Structure formats: structure tokens, C-alpha cells
């Protein structure tokens, strides 16, 4: 990022990394809560200034809904400018509310509340990718528990929520969400033991925040904020209230908005020493955007109190109150430490700090003579669409609509709200996701009954945390938990398996095999089941099981129809390498292995047993769990845990069992392609263990396995195979393509006996040219020193054919023809010497090839008689039957 | 029960990276070139590697080498070939147009000895990937059947004699050599990458890269399309001057003699390429507009202000007036005219916008195979045009017809900003365990503020034509004169 000219006082010294007082974010507790699977949370509420709905829906909505909560988001209406192509679930997966007021609606509050627990975050981060990931933000996290105590600040939060709808115009459905959340929190508060932790919530609902701060004196104030009002009014008021000897402002050159000259003047006029500091070295190596807001009062060089939350160092945030100024909240606490990161260095050229960007995205000054009537809500009701404004409109306004399936760029007139109206009902039925617009203001059609839909408790099958494939193979604890979740699913089901499978699940514990999965073709049932499966499998394995298209789609937000025509197709590009790449830069490390090699014998043994146990469960599991088990078994086949890598005495049989469980003809439509893709990859992996000559128990098992797979494999697609190639990592010499897998599957599934024999011979005699010259006539050519031995090997591998003529033509001119019919073999040799004809009787159960490779004693079964240099009638029987009228055989 | 005292959030690692295809407008073009120029990619620029990989696979098969030994032989051979080429490049006989051998910088930087290189070290350091440079080439080698799917084995069209003609000595020397002196490398000079055109492997590879001439002209296979493109290039060199991909593209798009040339009569590839190359103009214009939007951000800038600043650069005339001043696009006989080349009087931004408008209009000009090359089949689905496709632009122009071009620019810039963030979010990956978010974007929109994290670029969209011309010249399908003009080369007989 380009940097301006502000320089810190330190130059040339070794720089140290800045140290922040770090606290955990909210993502961990939310994922953890989702991972418990009891879904005890009832309400989730997000209050924010900016909102990035694409980020929210893609990254947060799923885990939050997985906690069991109905979700409500409220953002500032004045800056709400969503990308409509990024919004799928607003109005039905969650309530999207807008707050309209003269000042900025600026609180950053996250609440997840249930009857037993609540999680509350009060900070500076908006509901955006910056606020949750990339900025430096501040936060206070509150965990309340009915069993372990309720921090007293929870009552402050309840009071804030109780007052908020009365003071700020908010979309009605979101207002309902706020009320429900307040109610849920107050019930929890009343049910638990109050604990005073010394933290207090301050808000601008009841008066200017400045007036709620502790009384003077303080010796010094520390301020960190990305915005300072241009006239320095907030600083002036703070100095007037506390008369500090010194004020320290943590600046961020080029990013923090302030007029440093004005601030200096304000301080100088009050006789206060104003220092601007920046992180040491920040002018050389810019860090994250610092969006956190901190005001700390220091007494006798020790911190006395800190205000941490949403208010910037602006008049609108600190000096005013709702509704004419901003809506802000922050946590006031006693603290023993400065919250400024260290080390800092004085800014040398303070003038360079002045930066005014505008219009300020957090221009949280009063909106002025705005009076703009905001579009707050468009709600689907029985008789049409009810459009709610923030107040009576002074003029007629046109309302436009863009149905979900139509292009987000095109709107048509829905009707007009006449002056004086704040609510208007328009006739018409439109689906979820429909966009409603007044001028540039956008909202999404909301369905009151759907925004309070909650994901039901998982019940059986306690959930898995978000364990990855690698973790399953490296953590015995993770592996055990994962297996336990599936086992519990079976032990307690019927239930989950039944719910996933069908209403016809027998109650006597009969396996899921006996049920049908057809009912899962119902979109609602599938959605319900998929959400349960997500909880059981954990997100990474769930995504692996669902296939490549799933990860970018928020769970629980599927729309009733297929993907709209306008949906982005970012992934459909066939350029093998990106265009700015070279062969050098295109190289990726292909050294990664699924499993580290350094496992102890006992660990290897336990992992082997884990896989064996998993596949035993598989035939009784619902669809996605069954797919996941097969995928894990494929991935496990290349783990360094088997006696030998080739499948013998190891991974072959567990994988074969897993594949057997895939042989169903009633896969739900949504999962069928993925099931076929996974099965194809599994068969490809199994095929690697089959010996080149396709003989022996593994080959037999493989052939038997294929018998039941045809219906499923008939629908396999390259895309589904490609989605699952990653589970082959480590098992193949070079990365395989979907075409590789499909070619192999086609070969093994569709081969005639002749093709199968040719495939075997090509593998066991790779140095020779082998081809069928006609029905039952096979020719081998090449640098061959012993044609008879080669013919013998061919007859061995072609034992399944009752009648066969093998011609072997050596490059040196010698040749042989071995003609086999039931009970007899005729051998014709020639080339270098005289051509000879000999015929042998072959008793049943004997190997015909032995006349070519066995001892002279075996040849006593010869039935033709000398002279051998011309065929006698016996010789001609086999030759004639196989249509051989001249030797040697040629193509 | 706890209250975590206030502090700065530990959001873990946020890992921005520049990413590529920031607005993803090249989907159809990439798909088109993948289908119509098989066997060539943007990274397969040294033709002799095709032969080397086939030869190593053949040796591994013949000698039943296991994986470690196969990789070892591959790496040593690639490293030695690179060094041989590097040594030869200092001689007068070396063809300076030859691409640099893969990994040579690493070899010269880390494996040199007083007399040459330590081959063992070179083979270790010249590539980080286990299978070194066989990976980038593998797709093309499978397409050309030099290798076989399913392993590192020679394919149906591998020609052992041709591959060995120049490379056998390199591979044999690479097997056991420790230090390779420059003098020893010089003895292997006839294996230098620059000698491919005049050797047996060049003849063989030219045959493969010439495609299949025995295909139906109007229903060709992929091999037939490759042949048709080669023939189109060969014909173009007789109609006008072909010195690079740009001059070739202009001939294909705009030259009526090439369009109606009897040599290409009945073929579909020339028409499709005409459409695709016209589409490339629009794709590049969008990239340039996006790059220019990024250039308006110096550090950070509020998005509304950014949009306004972009729009302010555009004229105040209406869209209709602006469009009416654009050059004529089509001749009376239906031949596309080089309107995109007649905009030089316009400032850059207006020129990019004009190219977009021309592209939208060409949607109605083109038909048949030209239209098929110009737009993807899925770009118009259930009555909805894909965002930023020519049809989408046409609808945008229609909506803004009577409004100022600035309003149009504002809308377009908003669309591009939104789209760039959707693309980045789509490409982003979050690991909840480690709390690492990888976010591939050069411009991040944070809380309504656009923050430039990396400089944006606007590369010319990939058509694979530059790579095709390079490898076709290396194989002798084409040759160039002293002025860089292409003509059919000694191995290009199948194209004429």
C-alpha cells in the first residue's frame, strides 16, 4: 500500500513487531457453539453500520444458523448499498433490517442468545470482511451462562435493546428480532446468577456518551480512532471535561481521517500537550487498517478506565445522542493497562497526517437537512407486498421490483406510494430473493414466517467439529470423535438415518439399506437432512462429501428454485494456466501427502481399525455420510498405515466394502452424481491393487464388485470425478485427471472377454505387439526368443476362452501357432526349420498351456502321429474349427 | 461465565494475495482457445520438452524404473538440457528467438562450479515441483498423445526414433554425470532448444502440432480445428504480413482477402477465430477500464468518491451521441471493419468504452460460426445475459441511451467494483481452525472504502496464439525472415 510522508521519530534502528493486547474474536466461539450441535441458541442479532451481505451469507450465516438461532441483521439505511448479485438469503434465511436516523446507526453488536447460554460481542468491527478479518478491531466478549453466571452488563444490553426500537426507525421484522433477542436475553438473565464484573455498557440512546464517562480527573487521555471530526469538537470537549496534561493520539498515516492542524490548535488553545504517535516502523511497513476505537483515561501513569466500542473521536459519536446524532455503544471498564499497541514513536511531520476523505464512509456527523425517507422493508403478506418506509413520504415515490429469477439489473414498476403514506400494500406474489427498489435504495422481499425458521437440534449423532481429512488421519481423538458421531447416529436411529432416508424406516433397528432415499428428492427434506449431515460430518468433510459446487453456497439458504440465470459462473474456465504465469510460476509443490509417514505401529494399527470400523457402518448410513466414508477410505488407502502399499492384506478390502455400500439405485438426485463420481474414483483406486494379469483373489473380488456398480457408474460425469480427485492424492505416481479415471472405468466396465485378455496381455507382455487378428485368433509379435513359451503364457492368461488360436511371430522369423479347442491343442511350429504339426489331448481340468511349457512326459498326451511335417486329420480338426487355413497367423 | 476484557481482536492471519482474473470476464475466450488450440498452453513455450518427456517416459518403461529413479532421470535430463541450451546461447550459431530453458536461472544461480555446473545440485534446485516441468506440459502431452493417460508412460503418437535423435545423448550424459563442464555441454549443442526445427523431433512434433488434415471441414474434431488454424495462419502469411500474434489477429479479423481466400473455403475455424478475436477486444477493454479504476485509488478512497472520480473522466454527451460518432463496423459485404483500430483520437478511457460499445454492437453484426466464436452458448440463459458479456453491455447501453456517458460510466464502475469483490470472495478460502482467510484481490473494499493492496494490471487476454507461433516456429512449421515475418517453414507442408 502506498504510504504518505509521515515519518516516525525513529529511523535506522532495528524495528520490533508491534504488540497489541490481543483478545479472541467471535468466530471461534460461534464455530464452537455451532459445533456443539444442541442448537440451543434461539436468536442471533447483528447490529452494524456497514454490512457486506455477500461475506455474511457465504462465511457467517451457515455457522450462525447451525447454532439453532433465527438470525436478524440491522444495518444503517443511509450507507446500505449492497451488490444484489451477492444476496441470496436475505428475507428468508434471515431478517435484513435497516435503521434510518439523522445520525449514523453505528453500533457494532453481536448477540447469540439461548435459554442456557448467550454470547455477546461489543466492538468496532462492522459486519464486513474488514470488520471480521482484515482490520485491526477492538472487542469485548461476554459469555453468559444460566449455570455459571450472568455478567451484569447483560442487563445493560437488554436495556439498550429495549429502548432501541422506540428511538430509531427500524424495519419491522428486524424490530421483532430485536425484541425477541431482548426477551431471550432477559429470560436468561433472570434464570441465572448475576455477577458484577465491573463492565458497563454506555450508549448514546440515553444521552451523550461523554456525559456517561467517569468523572475527572485524569492526567492523560489516549485516543485511537480512525475518524476524528474535522473541527476537533470531540477533542475539545474531552479536554474541557478532564483537563488532562497530555493527550496522545495514535495515528495511522494515510488511513486515519483527521485534520491534525485543527487538533493541534484545539489542544494548544486549552493548554494541553497533544502528541501524535504511530506504530514504530509503520511508515516503512504499513500494517492492517486500524479501525478500532479506544479512549483511555490515565491517572498517575496508570490506566484508570477505557471506553472500547463503536464511537469514533467525533462530535457525532461522543457529544450527541440519538436520534439527531449517532447511535453508538461501547463498554466502559476499569483496566490496568494502556490499550495502545507498543512500541509507538512520535510522528515527526504531523502536518502529513491530515487526511480528509469524503464523503466519509463513517461520516457519522448528523445527516443534516436530510430528511430522506428510507425504504425499510418489503414484506410478503397474503394479499401482496407491504412496503414500509421510515416515515411518511413527502412526495409520491415509485416502487420498482426485480423478481429473483430476473436479472438484478432490470426492474419494473410495482406501483407508487403517494405522499403522506409510510406503508403501502401492492398486490402480487413474488418469490424469495426478489429485489424491491425506490430510487437507489434496495431491499429484499421478506417472508415473516421464514426468517424465524430455525435449524432443528441434531438430536442423534452428536456433531463433529470441523475436522479435515488430514486431521482425521493425524489425530486419534478427532478420528474417534468422528466415528463416534456416526455410530451414535445408528444407535439412536432409526431417527436421523430414518429422517434422512424415509418415513418408512422400520422401528426395529433394521438397517438403512431397507429404506428408500427417494423422499430426499424433495428439496425441503434434502435441505433439512443436509443441515443435519453438516453437523455430523463437520464442514470440511461435509463439503468434500457434497462435492465441488457446495462450498460457495451458504448452508441453509437454498432457494426454492434452481440457480438463477444470472448466477455468476466464475469457475467455468478451461485455460489450463493463468495467463500471467510461466512454467516456472505454475509449478506447485506436489510433495504434500495425506498422512505423515512417522506413525508408530500402534497408531497405524488403530487407524487401520478405524477405517475397518467405518466401512462396517457404511451400509447403514444416509447418503452423504456414506459418500464421506468412501472418500475417507480412498484417502486412507494411501496412508502409511498398511502392511503393503499395493492393497494386498490392507486397504483393498475396506475400500471394496465401502464401494459395495454405494451400490444403490435410489440415490437422491442431489447426491447421485457425486456418489457416482466418488464410486468411480474408488474403483479406479481398487483397480490399482489388481495384479496386471488380473488373476488371484483381488482380481476376483474386483470383478465381482463391478457387477453391482453399473447402474451408478452409468451416470458418472467428468465433473464429479474431477471434484473427487483430491482423495487420490498420494496414491498415484502423478496427478490423475478425470479423463484418466473415466477411461479406466470405461475399460473395466465395458470390456468383452477378448478386450480383457488383450488388456492383461498388454500389461504382462508390454514389450510385444499384441492384437486380435479375427474371432478367436490372437497374434503376438516382436523380439521373441522363445515363441513357444510366449504362446504358453498367452494360453495361461486366456484360460477363460474355450477356443483360441495363438500365433506368435518372432522377429527372427520363427513362429508358432497354438490352437486350443475343448479337450485338444494343436501346435504348429515353423520359421527357421521345417514346419511341424502336433496335436495333444488335454484332459478336463488340465492346463492346455502345459503342452507348451511342461515336461516331455506331459507331452505323452500327443495324439497326432509322425511324420509331423504335414498336418494329419487330427491336426486339422482344431485348425479348421478356428478357421485357420494357413500358418503362421498374420493380421 | 466470563467477560473478556476489551482488547484488539486476534483475527488470525488475513492473507491477501494479488490473484488473477480479478473480474473474470475471459471465461468464454479461455474456453474457446482451449477447444480450438489444443496441445498448446500459455506455459508450454519450449517445444523440445515435449520430446524429452516422451523419451524419459519411454526409458522408464523400457527399464522398469520406479518412481524415484524416473523422477531423478527426468530432473537430471531437464537440468542438463537447460544448461546445454544456456551454453549454446553464448555462441553465434544460437537462434536468439529461442525461449530460455526452464529453470536456468536457478541452475546458474545455485549450481555453478568453476568449469560448469554440478548436475546433481542443479537437478535438485532448478524446480520445486517433484515432477519438475513435466507437470505444466502434461496436459498438452496427453492431448498430443505423446504420453498416455494414467501414468508417466509413452503415448500412441510418441516417436521414439525422433525423440532420441537429439536427446538420447543428453539423457545418457545426464544419467551419471556429476559435474558437467561447459565444454562438455558444448559437445551436446545439437540438442539445444534452438535446433528443434532442423531435427527429427522437430519434424515429428510439427506433424503432431499440425493437427489432422483429414477431417470434415465443417464438423472437425479437435485435431481438425488445430489443422484449420495452422492452415489459416499459413494462408495469412501469404495475404499480409504476420510478425506476431497481433498482426495475425488483425488479418483474421479484418482482412477481406483472408476471409474469402480459397485456401480456407469451407473451414469453420477462421470464422470462429474472427469472432473470438473480436471478443478479445471487449475483454481487454474491460480489463483496461478496471485497471484504470484501480489507478484512481491512491492508498484508500471511499467507493462513492471513486465511482464519481471515474465517471468524471468521461464526456457529458449522451450515450446515444457518443455511439453515433463511433466508426463504421461492417462493410457493405458484411466484412468486419477495423473500427476498434480507428479510435486513436479518443482519450484512453473513452477508447476502452468505445471498444466495449463496438463489441456490444457486433453481437448483431455477427452470425453463424463468427457469432459462435464471439460469445458463449451460456452467456444468454433464460433471457438473461451474463454480466459484462456483450449482450449485457448492449442492454446497459439501451438503458442509458439518453443519459450522459458519465452516468453509464458510474454504473459500469459500480458493477466492476462489486464484481471484483464477488470474485475475491468466491476465490477466498477460510480455515476456521487456524483462522486464516486467504483473500485474492488487488483492490479490497472495506466498510465502503476501496483500499489498494496490490497494483492492478491489464494483460492482453490469452489466446495462445503467441505460444502457438513460437512453438510452430521452433518445430519448423513456420519460419521467420530477418524482419520477423512468418512464412511456412520446412515442416509446414501439411498446412498448404
mmCIF file with all atom_site columns, C-alpha atoms in Angstrom, chain B residues 34-128:
data_model
loop_
_atom_site.group_PDB
_atom_site.id
_atom_site.type_symbol
_atom_site.label_atom_id
_atom_site.label_alt_id
_atom_site.label_comp_id
_atom_site.label_asym_id
_atom_site.label_entity_id
_atom_site.label_seq_id
_atom_site.pdbx_PDB_ins_code
_atom_site.Cartn_x
_atom_site.Cartn_y
_atom_site.Cartn_z
_atom_site.occupancy
_atom_site.B_iso_or_equiv
_atom_site.pdbx_formal_charge
_atom_site.auth_seq_id
_atom_site.auth_comp_id
_atom_site.auth_asym_id
_atom_site.auth_atom_id
_atom_site.pdbx_PDB_model_num
ATOM 1  C CA . UNK B 1 34  ? -8.808  -24.391 -25.047 1.00 0.00 ? 34  UNK B CA 1
ATOM 2  C CA . UNK B 1 35  ? -11.006 -26.079 -27.624 1.00 0.00 ? 35  UNK B CA 1
ATOM 3  C CA . UNK B 1 36  ? -9.508  -24.504 -30.728 1.00 0.00 ? 36  UNK B CA 1
ATOM 4  C CA . UNK B 1 37  ? -5.793  -24.543 -29.962 1.00 0.00 ? 37  UNK B CA 1
ATOM 5  C CA . UNK B 1 38  ? -5.236  -27.847 -28.204 1.00 0.00 ? 38  UNK B CA 1
ATOM 6  C CA . UNK B 1 39  ? -1.752  -29.014 -27.391 1.00 0.00 ? 39  UNK B CA 1
ATOM 7  C CA . UNK B 1 40  ? -0.590  -25.502 -26.616 1.00 0.00 ? 40  UNK B CA 1
ATOM 8  C CA . UNK B 1 41  ? -0.924  -23.604 -23.373 1.00 0.00 ? 41  UNK B CA 1
ATOM 9  C CA . UNK B 1 42  ? 0.367   -20.332 -22.095 1.00 0.00 ? 42  UNK B CA 1
ATOM 10 C CA . UNK B 1 43  ? 3.233   -22.060 -20.288 1.00 0.00 ? 43  UNK B CA 1
ATOM 11 C CA . UNK B 1 44  ? 4.395   -24.646 -22.833 1.00 0.00 ? 44  UNK B CA 1
ATOM 12 C CA . UNK B 1 45  ? 6.791   -22.450 -24.675 1.00 0.00 ? 45  UNK B CA 1
ATOM 13 C CA . UNK B 1 46  ? 9.767   -24.711 -25.408 1.00 0.00 ? 46  UNK B CA 1
ATOM 14 C CA . UNK B 1 47  ? 8.841   -27.402 -27.867 1.00 0.00 ? 47  UNK B CA 1
ATOM 15 C CA . UNK B 1 48  ? 11.686  -29.835 -27.305 1.00 0.00 ? 48  UNK B CA 1
ATOM 16 C CA . UNK B 1 49  ? 10.420  -30.558 -23.795 1.00 0.00 ? 49  UNK B CA 1
ATOM 17 C CA . UNK B 1 50  ? 7.543   -32.483 -25.387 1.00 0.00 ? 50  UNK B CA 1
ATOM 18 C CA . UNK B 1 51  ? 10.102  -34.848 -26.899 1.00 0.00 ? 51  UNK B CA 1
ATOM 19 C CA . UNK B 1 52  ? 12.197  -35.044 -23.752 1.00 0.00 ? 52  UNK B CA 1
ATOM 20 C CA . UNK B 1 53  ? 9.263   -36.028 -21.563 1.00 0.00 ? 53  UNK B CA 1
ATOM 21 C CA . UNK B 1 54  ? 8.215   -38.694 -24.033 1.00 0.00 ? 54  UNK B CA 1
ATOM 22 C CA . UNK B 1 55  ? 11.742  -40.066 -24.128 1.00 0.00 ? 55  UNK B CA 1
ATOM 23 C CA . UNK B 1 56  ? 12.075  -40.222 -20.352 1.00 0.00 ? 56  UNK B CA 1
ATOM 24 C CA . UNK B 1 57  ? 8.733   -42.000 -20.137 1.00 0.00 ? 57  UNK B CA 1
ATOM 25 C CA . UNK B 1 58  ? 9.883   -44.496 -22.741 1.00 0.00 ? 58  UNK B CA 1
ATOM 26 C CA . UNK B 1 59  ? 13.137  -45.166 -20.943 1.00 0.00 ? 59  UNK B CA 1
ATOM 27 C CA . UNK B 1 60  ? 11.322  -45.562 -17.636 1.00 0.00 ? 60  UNK B CA 1
ATOM 28 C CA . UNK B 1 61  ? 9.043   -48.086 -19.243 1.00 0.00 ? 61  UNK B CA 1
ATOM 29 C CA . UNK B 1 62  ? 11.806  -49.993 -21.009 1.00 0.00 ? 62  UNK B CA 1
ATOM 30 C CA . UNK B 1 63  ? 13.981  -50.144 -17.944 1.00 0.00 ? 63  UNK B CA 1
ATOM 31 C CA . UNK B 1 64  ? 11.121  -50.615 -15.493 1.00 0.00 ? 64  UNK B CA 1
ATOM 32 C CA . UNK B 1 65  ? 12.301  -47.634 -13.494 1.00 0.00 ? 65  UNK B CA 1
ATOM 33 C CA . UNK B 1 66  ? 10.492  -46.975 -10.268 1.00 0.00 ? 66  UNK B CA 1
ATOM 34 C CA . UNK B 1 67  ? 9.168   -43.555 -9.394  1.00 0.00 ? 67  UNK B CA 1
ATOM 35 C CA . UNK B 1 68  ? 12.242  -42.128 -7.637  1.00 0.00 ? 68  UNK B CA 1
ATOM 36 C CA . UNK B 1 69  ? 14.542  -43.219 -10.441 1.00 0.00 ? 69  UNK B CA 1
ATOM 37 C CA . UNK B 1 70  ? 12.187  -41.929 -13.107 1.00 0.00 ? 70  UNK B CA 1
ATOM 38 C CA . UNK B 1 71  ? 11.973  -38.557 -11.423 1.00 0.00 ? 71  UNK B CA 1
ATOM 39 C CA . UNK B 1 72  ? 15.723  -38.491 -10.929 1.00 0.00 ? 72  UNK B CA 1
ATOM 40 C CA . UNK B 1 73  ? 16.355  -39.146 -14.610 1.00 0.00 ? 73  UNK B CA 1
ATOM 41 C CA . UNK B 1 74  ? 13.750  -36.593 -15.607 1.00 0.00 ? 74  UNK B CA 1
ATOM 42 C CA . UNK B 1 75  ? 15.197  -33.902 -13.398 1.00 0.00 ? 75  UNK B CA 1
ATOM 43 C CA . UNK B 1 76  ? 18.780  -34.526 -14.381 1.00 0.00 ? 76  UNK B CA 1
ATOM 44 C CA . UNK B 1 77  ? 17.860  -34.535 -18.056 1.00 0.00 ? 77  UNK B CA 1
ATOM 45 C CA . UNK B 1 78  ? 15.798  -31.349 -17.866 1.00 0.00 ? 78  UNK B CA 1
ATOM 46 C CA . UNK B 1 79  ? 18.552  -29.634 -15.915 1.00 0.00 ? 79  UNK B CA 1
ATOM 47 C CA . UNK B 1 80  ? 21.205  -30.715 -18.393 1.00 0.00 ? 80  UNK B CA 1
ATOM 48 C CA . UNK B 1 81  ? 19.097  -29.690 -21.386 1.00 0.00 ? 81  UNK B CA 1
ATOM 49 C CA . UNK B 1 82  ? 18.715  -26.275 -19.781 1.00 0.00 ? 82  UNK B CA 1
ATOM 50 C CA . UNK B 1 83  ? 22.451  -25.970 -19.279 1.00 0.00 ? 83  UNK B CA 1
ATOM 51 C CA . UNK B 1 84  ? 23.263  -27.187 -22.781 1.00 0.00 ? 84  UNK B CA 1
ATOM 52 C CA . UNK B 1 85  ? 20.943  -24.524 -24.177 1.00 0.00 ? 85  UNK B CA 1
ATOM 53 C CA . UNK B 1 86  ? 22.410  -21.909 -21.907 1.00 0.00 ? 86  UNK B CA 1
ATOM 54 C CA . UNK B 1 87  ? 25.945  -22.700 -23.040 1.00 0.00 ? 87  UNK B CA 1
ATOM 55 C CA . UNK B 1 88  ? 24.886  -22.717 -26.666 1.00 0.00 ? 88  UNK B CA 1
ATOM 56 C CA . UNK B 1 89  ? 23.141  -19.400 -26.253 1.00 0.00 ? 89  UNK B CA 1
ATOM 57 C CA . UNK B 1 90  ? 26.535  -17.720 -25.969 1.00 0.00 ? 90  UNK B CA 1
ATOM 58 C CA . UNK B 1 91  ? 27.576  -18.875 -29.419 1.00 0.00 ? 91  UNK B CA 1
ATOM 59 C CA . UNK B 1 92  ? 26.916  -17.140 -32.694 1.00 0.00 ? 92  UNK B CA 1
ATOM 60 C CA . UNK B 1 93  ? 25.034  -20.145 -34.029 1.00 0.00 ? 93  UNK B CA 1
ATOM 61 C CA . UNK B 1 94  ? 22.331  -19.854 -31.410 1.00 0.00 ? 94  UNK B CA 1
ATOM 62 C CA . UNK B 1 95  ? 18.932  -18.647 -32.568 1.00 0.00 ? 95  UNK B CA 1
ATOM 63 C CA . UNK B 1 96  ? 18.243  -15.762 -30.215 1.00 0.00 ? 96  UNK B CA 1
ATOM 64 C CA . UNK B 1 97  ? 14.485  -16.083 -30.608 1.00 0.00 ? 97  UNK B CA 1
ATOM 65 C CA . UNK B 1 98  ? 14.578  -19.369 -28.722 1.00 0.00 ? 98  UNK B CA 1
ATOM 66 C CA . UNK B 1 99  ? 12.853  -19.240 -25.348 1.00 0.00 ? 99  UNK B CA 1
ATOM 67 C CA . UNK B 1 100 ? 15.003  -19.557 -22.264 1.00 0.00 ? 100 UNK B CA 1
ATOM 68 C CA . UNK B 1 101 ? 15.189  -23.097 -20.960 1.00 0.00 ? 101 UNK B CA 1
ATOM 69 C CA . UNK B 1 102 ? 13.171  -23.863 -17.857 1.00 0.00 ? 102 UNK B CA 1
ATOM 70 C CA . UNK B 1 103 ? 14.916  -23.410 -14.546 1.00 0.00 ? 103 UNK B CA 1
ATOM 71 C CA . UNK B 1 104 ? 18.120  -21.986 -15.961 1.00 0.00 ? 104 UNK B CA 1
ATOM 72 C CA . UNK B 1 105 ? 18.178  -19.015 -13.600 1.00 0.00 ? 105 UNK B CA 1
ATOM 73 C CA . UNK B 1 106 ? 18.112  -21.295 -10.591 1.00 0.00 ? 106 UNK B CA 1
ATOM 74 C CA . UNK B 1 107 ? 20.806  -23.507 -12.076 1.00 0.00 ? 107 UNK B CA 1
ATOM 75 C CA . UNK B 1 108 ? 23.146  -20.655 -12.855 1.00 0.00 ? 108 UNK B CA 1
ATOM 76 C CA . UNK B 1 109 ? 22.397  -19.096 -9.512  1.00 0.00 ? 109 UNK B CA 1
ATOM 77 C CA . UNK B 1 110 ? 22.977  -22.146 -7.351  1.00 0.00 ? 110 UNK B CA 1
ATOM 78 C CA . UNK B 1 111 ? 24.761  -24.979 -9.089  1.00 0.00 ? 111 UNK B CA 1
ATOM 79 C CA . UNK B 1 112 ? 27.695  -23.473 -10.927 1.00 0.00 ? 112 UNK B CA 1
ATOM 80 C CA . UNK B 1 113 ? 31.236  -24.741 -10.483 1.00 0.00 ? 113 UNK B CA 1
ATOM 81 C CA . UNK B 1 114 ? 34.437  -23.219 -11.799 1.00 0.00 ? 114 UNK B CA 1
ATOM 82 C CA . UNK B 1 115 ? 34.095  -25.183 -15.026 1.00 0.00 ? 115 UNK B CA 1
ATOM 83 C CA . UNK B 1 116 ? 30.402  -25.669 -15.407 1.00 0.00 ? 116 UNK B CA 1
ATOM 84 C CA . UNK B 1 117 ? 27.641  -26.944 -13.175 1.00 0.00 ? 117 UNK B CA 1
ATOM 85 C CA . UNK B 1 118 ? 27.154  -29.600 -10.559 1.00 0.00 ? 118 UNK B CA 1
ATOM 86 C CA . UNK B 1 119 ? 24.403  -31.587 -12.249 1.00 0.00 ? 119 UNK B CA 1
ATOM 87 C CA . UNK B 1 120 ? 23.222  -33.270 -9.055  1.00 0.00 ? 120 UNK B CA 1
ATOM 88 C CA . UNK B 1 121 ? 22.729  -29.919 -7.393  1.00 0.00 ? 121 UNK B CA 1
ATOM 89 C CA . UNK B 1 122 ? 21.203  -28.422 -10.499 1.00 0.00 ? 122 UNK B CA 1
ATOM 90 C CA . UNK B 1 123 ? 18.674  -31.225 -10.686 1.00 0.00 ? 123 UNK B CA 1
ATOM 91 C CA . UNK B 1 124 ? 17.675  -30.550 -7.110  1.00 0.00 ? 124 UNK B CA 1
ATOM 92 C CA . UNK B 1 125 ? 17.283  -26.799 -7.254  1.00 0.00 ? 125 UNK B CA 1
ATOM 93 C CA . UNK B 1 126 ? 16.030  -25.937 -10.732 1.00 0.00 ? 126 UNK B CA 1
ATOM 94 C CA . UNK B 1 127 ? 12.439  -26.787 -9.917  1.00 0.00 ? 127 UNK B CA 1
ATOM 95 C CA . UNK B 1 128 ? 10.486  -27.030 -6.691  1.00 0.00 ? 128 UNK B CA 1
#
